[in-house]
């Protein structure tokens, strides 16, 4: 047994300190970035916000809208090959096909020659700390050498380095911070998300690779904190849920509309896709009803506006410069609870 005494932080534990700025208008802030990836040698230009590969978030409908704003979508792993083939060519460059170790690479093989039109592959598991997962990344890299491989999830720099050395271009960082994830409650395992982002970004950048901050964002300010902490990309689940494009179950109650939103390891997800939970495991996700939000277009404008404003507060002319201009200030729990409300 070992206890680490250094304080670690979630997004809610800090604020970004304002600094003198020469920029007075959000219009002056450039949110687009250009990335070249370590193993694939491919480049991508866009706004590095990512829709999560969750059932009612990472849909083709969401991708069709988000791609227009140069935002990425990690499609959920339950799309059929026929559905993937019908995606228009202009959108394919801004989507990732998702698979897991259990699902294998069969969907990619079944796409045949059409796989060349997709640049991103997302290998997604709840626990990225297994040798089996690293071996699968190595297999995917050998089979699809020219693809940008996203892999996760992990939350420590040592395993971030291991996934990169196994062939990942981008590592998904986050164990348990998601709004419908109960891993921390059910298992006691996790790591405060902002500290995980800071530490894993440092490890990835040292190897010429990148990270996605996956989970824990509840508002545009959290997205800015993720980028300020060094994340190259920020992945959103709950913030992109509840929209028409996600095709979630609509629930009407007392004259109001809600959308069912659930974690990928929830009872609902397991019953829907796997026929229920095996008797040797427990659910690590929950199901909630969130307010119906209409079109996703309005939400993305709100998020991008908030991040642009964050940049103007600290004097960052571009999103790329935000982390260099960021100083975090630790806030007390009492103040933080008031702030969140």
Coordinates of N, CA, C and O in Angstrom, one line a residue, residues 74-195:
X74 N -16.2 11.0 -32.8 CA -15.8 9.6 -32.6 C -17.2 8.8 -32.7 O -17.9 8.8 -31.7
X75 N -17.4 8.1 -33.8 CA -18.7 7.4 -33.9 C -18.8 6.3 -32.9 O -17.7 5.6 -32.6
X76 N -20.0 6.0 -32.4 CA -20.1 4.8 -31.5 C -19.9 3.6 -32.3 O -20.0 3.5 -33.5
X77 N -19.5 2.5 -31.6 CA -19.0 1.3 -32.2 C -20.1 0.4 -32.8 O -19.8 -0.6 -33.4
X78 N -21.4 0.8 -32.7 CA -22.5 0.0 -33.1 C -23.1 0.3 -34.5 O -24.1 -0.2 -34.8
X79 N -22.4 1.2 -35.2 CA -22.8 1.5 -36.5 C -22.5 0.3 -37.4 O -21.4 -0.3 -37.3
X80 N -23.4 0.0 -38.4 CA -23.1 -1.1 -39.3 C -22.2 -0.6 -40.4 O -22.0 0.6 -40.7
X81 N -21.6 -1.5 -41.1 CA -20.8 -1.2 -42.3 C -21.5 -0.4 -43.3 O -21.0 0.5 -43.9
X82 N -22.8 -0.8 -43.6 CA -23.6 -0.1 -44.6 C -23.8 1.3 -44.2 O -23.8 2.2 -45.0
X83 N -24.0 1.6 -42.9 CA -24.2 2.9 -42.4 C -22.9 3.8 -42.6 O -22.9 4.9 -43.0
X84 N -21.8 3.1 -42.3 CA -20.5 3.8 -42.5 C -20.2 4.2 -43.9 O -19.7 5.2 -44.2
X85 N -20.6 3.2 -44.8 CA -20.4 3.5 -46.2 C -21.2 4.6 -46.8 O -20.8 5.2 -47.8
X86 N -22.3 4.9 -46.2 CA -23.2 5.9 -46.7 C -22.8 7.3 -46.2 O -23.4 8.3 -46.7
X87 N -21.8 7.4 -45.3 CA -21.3 8.7 -44.9 C -20.7 9.5 -46.1 O -19.9 8.9 -46.8
X88 N -21.1 10.7 -46.2 CA -20.5 11.5 -47.4 C -19.0 11.7 -47.2 O -18.5 11.8 -46.1
X89 N -18.4 11.9 -48.3 CA -16.9 12.0 -48.4 C -16.4 13.2 -47.6 O -15.3 13.1 -47.0
X90 N -17.2 14.3 -47.6 CA -16.7 15.5 -46.9 C -16.7 15.4 -45.4 O -16.0 16.1 -44.7
X91 N -17.5 14.4 -44.9 CA -17.6 14.2 -43.5 C -16.6 13.2 -43.0 O -16.1 13.2 -41.8
X92 N -16.2 12.2 -43.8 CA -15.3 11.1 -43.4 C -14.0 11.6 -42.8 O -13.5 10.9 -41.9
X93 N -13.5 12.7 -43.2 CA -12.2 13.2 -42.7 C -12.3 13.7 -41.3 O -11.3 13.9 -40.6
X94 N -13.6 13.9 -40.8 CA -13.8 14.4 -39.5 C -14.5 13.4 -38.6 O -15.2 13.8 -37.6
X95 N -14.4 12.2 -38.9 CA -15.0 11.1 -38.0 C -14.0 10.1 -37.8 O -13.0 9.8 -38.6
X96 N -14.1 9.4 -36.6 CA -13.3 8.2 -36.3 C -14.2 7.0 -36.2 O -15.3 7.1 -35.5
X97 N -13.8 5.9 -36.8 CA -14.5 4.7 -36.6 C -14.0 4.0 -35.3 O -12.8 3.9 -35.1
X98 N -15.0 3.7 -34.4 CA -14.6 3.2 -33.1 C -14.8 1.6 -33.1 O -15.7 1.1 -33.6
X99 N -13.8 1.0 -32.4 CA -13.9 -0.4 -32.1 C -13.3 -0.6 -30.7 O -12.7 0.3 -30.1
X100 N -13.5 -1.9 -30.3 CA -12.8 -2.2 -29.0 C -12.1 -3.5 -29.2 O -12.1 -4.1 -30.3
X101 N -11.4 -4.0 -28.1 CA -10.7 -5.2 -28.2 C -11.6 -6.4 -28.5 O -11.3 -7.3 -29.3
X102 N -12.8 -6.4 -27.8 CA -13.7 -7.5 -28.0 C -14.3 -7.5 -29.4 O -14.5 -8.6 -29.9
X103 N -14.5 -6.4 -30.0 CA -15.1 -6.3 -31.3 C -14.1 -6.6 -32.4 O -14.4 -7.0 -33.5
X104 N -12.8 -6.3 -32.1 CA -11.8 -6.6 -33.1 C -11.8 -5.6 -34.2 O -12.4 -4.6 -34.2
X105 N -11.1 -6.0 -35.3 CA -10.9 -5.1 -36.4 C -11.8 -5.5 -37.6 O -11.6 -5.0 -38.7
X106 N -12.8 -6.4 -37.4 CA -13.6 -6.9 -38.5 C -14.3 -5.8 -39.3 O -14.4 -5.9 -40.5
X107 N -14.9 -4.8 -38.6 CA -15.6 -3.8 -39.3 C -14.7 -3.1 -40.2 O -15.1 -2.7 -41.4
X108 N -13.4 -2.8 -39.8 CA -12.5 -2.2 -40.7 C -12.1 -3.0 -41.9 O -12.0 -2.5 -43.1
X109 N -12.0 -4.3 -41.7 CA -11.8 -5.2 -42.8 C -12.9 -5.2 -43.8 O -12.8 -5.3 -45.0
X110 N -14.2 -5.2 -43.2 CA -15.4 -5.3 -44.0 C -15.6 -4.0 -44.9 O -16.3 -4.1 -45.9
X111 N -15.0 -2.9 -44.5 CA -15.1 -1.7 -45.3 C -14.3 -1.8 -46.6 O -14.5 -1.1 -47.5
X112 N -13.4 -2.8 -46.6 CA -12.6 -3.0 -47.8 C -11.8 -1.8 -48.3 O -11.2 -1.1 -47.5
X113 N -11.9 -1.5 -49.6 CA -11.2 -0.4 -50.1 C -11.7 0.9 -49.6 O -10.9 1.9 -49.7
X114 N -12.9 1.0 -49.1 CA -13.4 2.2 -48.7 C -12.8 2.7 -47.4 O -13.0 3.9 -47.0
X115 N -12.0 1.9 -46.7 CA -11.4 2.3 -45.5 C -10.4 3.4 -45.7 O -10.1 4.2 -44.8
X116 N -9.9 3.5 -47.0 CA -8.9 4.6 -47.3 C -9.5 6.0 -47.1 O -8.8 7.0 -47.0
X117 N -10.9 6.1 -47.1 CA -11.5 7.4 -47.0 C -11.7 7.9 -45.5 O -12.1 9.0 -45.3
X118 N -11.3 7.0 -44.6 CA -11.4 7.3 -43.2 C -10.0 7.4 -42.6 O -9.2 6.5 -42.8
X119 N -9.7 8.6 -42.0 CA -8.3 8.8 -41.5 C -8.2 8.3 -40.0 O -7.1 8.0 -39.6
X120 N -9.3 8.4 -39.2 CA -9.2 8.2 -37.8 C -9.8 6.8 -37.4 O -10.9 6.4 -37.8
X121 N -9.1 6.2 -36.5 CA -9.5 4.9 -35.9 C -9.5 5.1 -34.4 O -8.4 5.5 -33.8
X122 N -10.6 4.9 -33.7 CA -10.6 5.0 -32.2 C -10.8 3.6 -31.6 O -11.7 2.9 -31.9
X123 N -9.8 3.3 -30.8 CA -9.8 2.0 -30.1 C -10.2 2.3 -28.6 O -9.4 2.9 -27.9
X124 N -11.4 1.9 -28.2 CA -11.9 2.4 -26.9 C -12.2 1.2 -26.0 O -12.9 0.3 -26.4
X125 N -11.6 1.2 -24.8 CA -11.9 0.3 -23.7 C -12.0 1.1 -22.4 O -11.5 2.2 -22.3
X126 N -12.7 0.5 -21.5 CA -12.9 1.2 -20.2 C -11.5 1.2 -19.4 O -11.2 2.2 -18.8
X127 N -10.8 0.1 -19.5 CA -9.5 0.0 -18.8 C -8.4 -0.2 -19.8 O -8.2 -1.3 -20.3
X128 N -7.6 0.8 -20.0 CA -6.5 0.7 -20.9 C -5.2 0.2 -20.3 O -4.2 0.4 -20.9
X129 N -5.3 -0.4 -19.2 CA -4.1 -0.8 -18.4 C -3.7 -2.2 -18.6 O -3.0 -2.8 -17.8
X130 N -4.2 -2.9 -19.6 CA -3.9 -4.3 -19.8 C -2.9 -4.5 -21.0 O -2.9 -3.8 -21.9
X131 N -2.2 -5.6 -20.8 CA -1.2 -6.0 -21.9 C -2.0 -6.3 -23.2 O -1.5 -6.1 -24.3
X132 N -3.2 -6.9 -23.0 CA -4.0 -7.3 -24.2 C -4.4 -6.0 -25.0 O -4.4 -6.1 -26.2
X133 N -4.6 -4.9 -24.3 CA -5.0 -3.7 -25.0 C -3.8 -3.1 -25.8 O -3.9 -2.8 -27.0
X134 N -2.6 -3.2 -25.2 CA -1.4 -2.7 -25.9 C -1.1 -3.6 -27.1 O -0.7 -3.1 -28.2
X135 N -1.3 -4.9 -26.9 CA -1.1 -5.8 -28.1 C -2.1 -5.5 -29.2 O -1.7 -5.6 -30.4
X136 N -3.3 -5.2 -28.8 CA -4.3 -4.9 -29.9 C -3.9 -3.6 -30.6 O -4.1 -3.5 -31.8
X137 N -3.4 -2.6 -29.9 CA -3.0 -1.4 -30.6 C -1.8 -1.7 -31.6 O -1.8 -1.2 -32.7
X138 N -0.9 -2.5 -31.1 CA 0.2 -2.9 -32.0 C -0.4 -3.6 -33.3 O 0.1 -3.4 -34.4
X139 N -1.4 -4.5 -33.1 CA -2.0 -5.1 -34.2 C -2.6 -4.1 -35.2 O -2.5 -4.2 -36.4
X140 N -3.4 -3.2 -34.6 CA -4.1 -2.2 -35.4 C -3.1 -1.3 -36.2 O -3.3 -1.0 -37.3
X141 N -2.0 -1.0 -35.5 CA -1.0 -0.2 -36.2 C -0.3 -1.0 -37.4 O -0.1 -0.4 -38.4
X142 N -0.1 -2.2 -37.2 CA 0.5 -3.0 -38.2 C -0.4 -3.2 -39.4 O 0.0 -3.3 -40.5
X143 N -1.7 -3.4 -39.1 CA -2.7 -3.6 -40.1 C -3.1 -2.3 -40.9 O -3.5 -2.3 -42.0
X144 N -3.1 -1.2 -40.1 CA -3.6 0.1 -40.7 C -2.5 1.2 -40.3 O -2.8 2.1 -39.6
X145 N -1.4 1.0 -41.0 CA -0.2 1.8 -40.6 C -0.5 3.3 -40.9 O 0.1 4.2 -40.3
X146 N -1.3 3.6 -41.9 CA -1.5 5.0 -42.2 C -2.7 5.7 -41.6 O -3.2 6.7 -42.0
X147 N -3.3 5.0 -40.6 CA -4.4 5.6 -39.9 C -4.0 6.4 -38.6 O -3.0 6.0 -37.9
X148 N -4.7 7.4 -38.3 CA -4.5 8.1 -37.0 C -5.2 7.3 -35.9 O -6.5 7.3 -35.9
X149 N -4.5 6.7 -35.1 CA -5.1 5.8 -34.1 C -5.2 6.6 -32.7 O -4.3 7.1 -32.2
X150 N -6.5 6.6 -32.3 CA -6.8 7.1 -31.0 C -7.0 5.9 -30.0 O -7.7 5.0 -30.4
X151 N -6.5 5.9 -28.9 CA -6.6 4.8 -28.0 C -6.7 5.2 -26.5 O -6.1 6.2 -26.1
X152 N -7.5 4.5 -25.8 CA -7.7 4.8 -24.4 C -8.8 4.0 -23.8 O -9.4 3.1 -24.5
X153 N -9.0 4.1 -22.5 CA -8.7 5.2 -21.7 C -7.6 4.9 -20.6 O -7.7 3.8 -20.0
X154 N -6.8 5.9 -20.3 CA -5.8 5.8 -19.2 C -5.8 7.1 -18.5 O -6.4 8.1 -19.0
X155 N -5.0 7.2 -17.4 CA -5.0 8.5 -16.7 C -3.7 8.8 -16.1 O -3.6 9.7 -15.2
X156 N -2.7 8.1 -16.4 CA -1.3 8.3 -15.9 C -0.3 8.4 -17.0 O -0.4 7.8 -18.0
X157 N 0.8 9.2 -16.7 CA 1.8 9.4 -17.8 C 2.5 8.1 -18.2 O 2.8 8.0 -19.4
X158 N 2.7 7.2 -17.3 CA 3.5 6.0 -17.7 C 2.7 5.2 -18.7 O 3.2 4.7 -19.7
X159 N 1.4 5.1 -18.5 CA 0.6 4.3 -19.4 C 0.3 5.1 -20.7 O 0.1 4.5 -21.8
X160 N 0.3 6.4 -20.6 CA 0.2 7.2 -21.8 C 1.3 6.9 -22.7 O 1.2 6.7 -23.9
X161 N 2.5 6.9 -22.1 CA 3.7 6.6 -22.9 C 3.7 5.2 -23.5 O 4.1 4.9 -24.7
X162 N 3.1 4.2 -22.7 CA 3.1 2.8 -23.2 C 2.2 2.7 -24.4 O 2.5 2.0 -25.4
X163 N 1.0 3.4 -24.4 CA 0.1 3.3 -25.5 C 0.7 3.9 -26.7 O 0.5 3.5 -27.9
X164 N 1.4 5.0 -26.5 CA 2.1 5.7 -27.7 C 3.1 4.8 -28.3 O 3.2 4.6 -29.5
X165 N 3.9 4.2 -27.4 CA 5.0 3.3 -27.9 C 4.4 2.0 -28.6 O 5.1 1.4 -29.4
X166 N 3.1 1.7 -28.2 CA 2.5 0.6 -28.9 C 1.9 0.9 -30.2 O 1.5 0.0 -31.0
X167 N 1.8 2.3 -30.5 CA 1.3 2.7 -31.8 C 0.2 3.7 -31.9 O -0.3 4.0 -32.9
X168 N -0.2 4.2 -30.7 CA -1.2 5.2 -30.7 C -0.7 6.6 -31.0 O 0.4 7.0 -30.6
X169 N -1.4 7.3 -31.9 CA -1.1 8.7 -32.2 C -1.7 9.7 -31.1 O -1.1 10.7 -30.8
X170 N -2.8 9.3 -30.6 CA -3.6 10.1 -29.7 C -4.0 9.2 -28.5 O -4.6 8.2 -28.8
X171 N -3.8 9.6 -27.3 CA -4.3 8.8 -26.1 C -5.5 9.5 -25.5 O -5.4 10.7 -25.2
X172 N -6.5 8.8 -25.2 CA -7.7 9.3 -24.5 C -7.4 9.2 -23.0 O -7.1 8.1 -22.5
X173 N -7.5 10.3 -22.4 CA -7.2 10.4 -20.9 C -8.4 10.7 -20.1 O -9.2 11.6 -20.3
X174 N -8.7 9.8 -19.1 CA -9.8 10.0 -18.2 C -10.3 8.6 -17.7 O -10.7 7.8 -18.5
X175 N -10.2 8.4 -16.4 CA -10.8 7.2 -15.8 C -11.8 7.7 -14.8 O -11.5 8.2 -13.7
X176 N -13.1 7.6 -15.1 CA -14.2 8.0 -14.1 C -14.7 9.4 -14.1 O -15.5 9.6 -13.2
X177 N -14.2 10.3 -14.9 CA -14.7 11.7 -14.6 C -16.1 12.0 -15.3 O -16.7 13.0 -15.0
X178 N -16.5 11.1 -16.2 CA -17.7 11.4 -17.0 C -19.0 11.5 -16.1 O -19.1 10.9 -15.0
X179 N -20.0 12.3 -16.6 CA -21.2 12.6 -15.8 C -22.0 11.3 -15.6 O -22.8 11.3 -14.6
X180 N -22.0 10.3 -16.5 CA -22.8 9.1 -16.3 C -21.8 7.9 -16.1 O -22.3 6.8 -16.3
X181 N -20.6 8.2 -15.7 CA -19.7 7.1 -15.4 C -19.6 6.9 -13.8 O -19.5 7.9 -13.1
X182 N -19.7 5.7 -13.4 CA -19.7 5.4 -11.9 C -18.5 4.6 -11.5 O -18.5 4.0 -10.5
X183 N -17.5 4.6 -12.3 CA -16.3 3.8 -12.0 C -15.7 4.2 -10.7 O -15.3 3.3 -9.9
X184 N -15.6 5.5 -10.4 CA -15.0 5.9 -9.2 C -15.8 5.5 -8.0 O -15.2 5.1 -6.9
X185 N -17.1 5.5 -8.1 CA -18.0 5.0 -7.0 C -18.0 3.5 -6.9 O -17.9 3.0 -5.8
X186 N -18.0 2.8 -8.0 CA -18.2 1.4 -8.0 C -16.9 0.7 -7.7 O -16.9 -0.4 -7.1
X187 N -15.7 1.3 -8.1 CA -14.5 0.6 -7.9 C -13.5 1.3 -7.0 O -12.5 0.7 -6.6
X188 N -13.7 2.6 -6.8 CA -12.7 3.4 -6.1 C -11.5 3.7 -6.9 O -10.5 4.3 -6.3
X189 N -11.5 3.5 -8.2 CA -10.4 3.8 -9.1 C -10.6 5.0 -9.9 O -11.7 5.3 -10.3
X190 N -9.6 5.8 -10.1 CA -9.7 7.0 -10.9 C -8.5 8.0 -10.6 O -7.6 7.6 -9.9
X191 N -8.6 9.1 -11.2 CA -7.6 10.2 -11.0 C -8.2 11.5 -11.4 O -8.9 11.6 -12.4
X192 N -8.1 12.5 -10.5 CA -8.6 13.8 -10.8 C -8.3 14.3 -12.2 O -7.1 14.3 -12.6
X193 N -9.3 14.7 -13.0 CA -9.1 14.9 -14.4 C -8.1 15.9 -14.9 O -7.4 15.7 -15.8
X194 N -8.2 17.1 -14.3 CA -7.2 18.2 -14.7 C -5.8 17.7 -14.5 O -4.9 17.9 -15.4
X195 N -5.5 17.1 -13.3 CA -4.1 16.7 -13.1 C -3.7 15.6 -14.1 O -2.6 15.5 -14.5

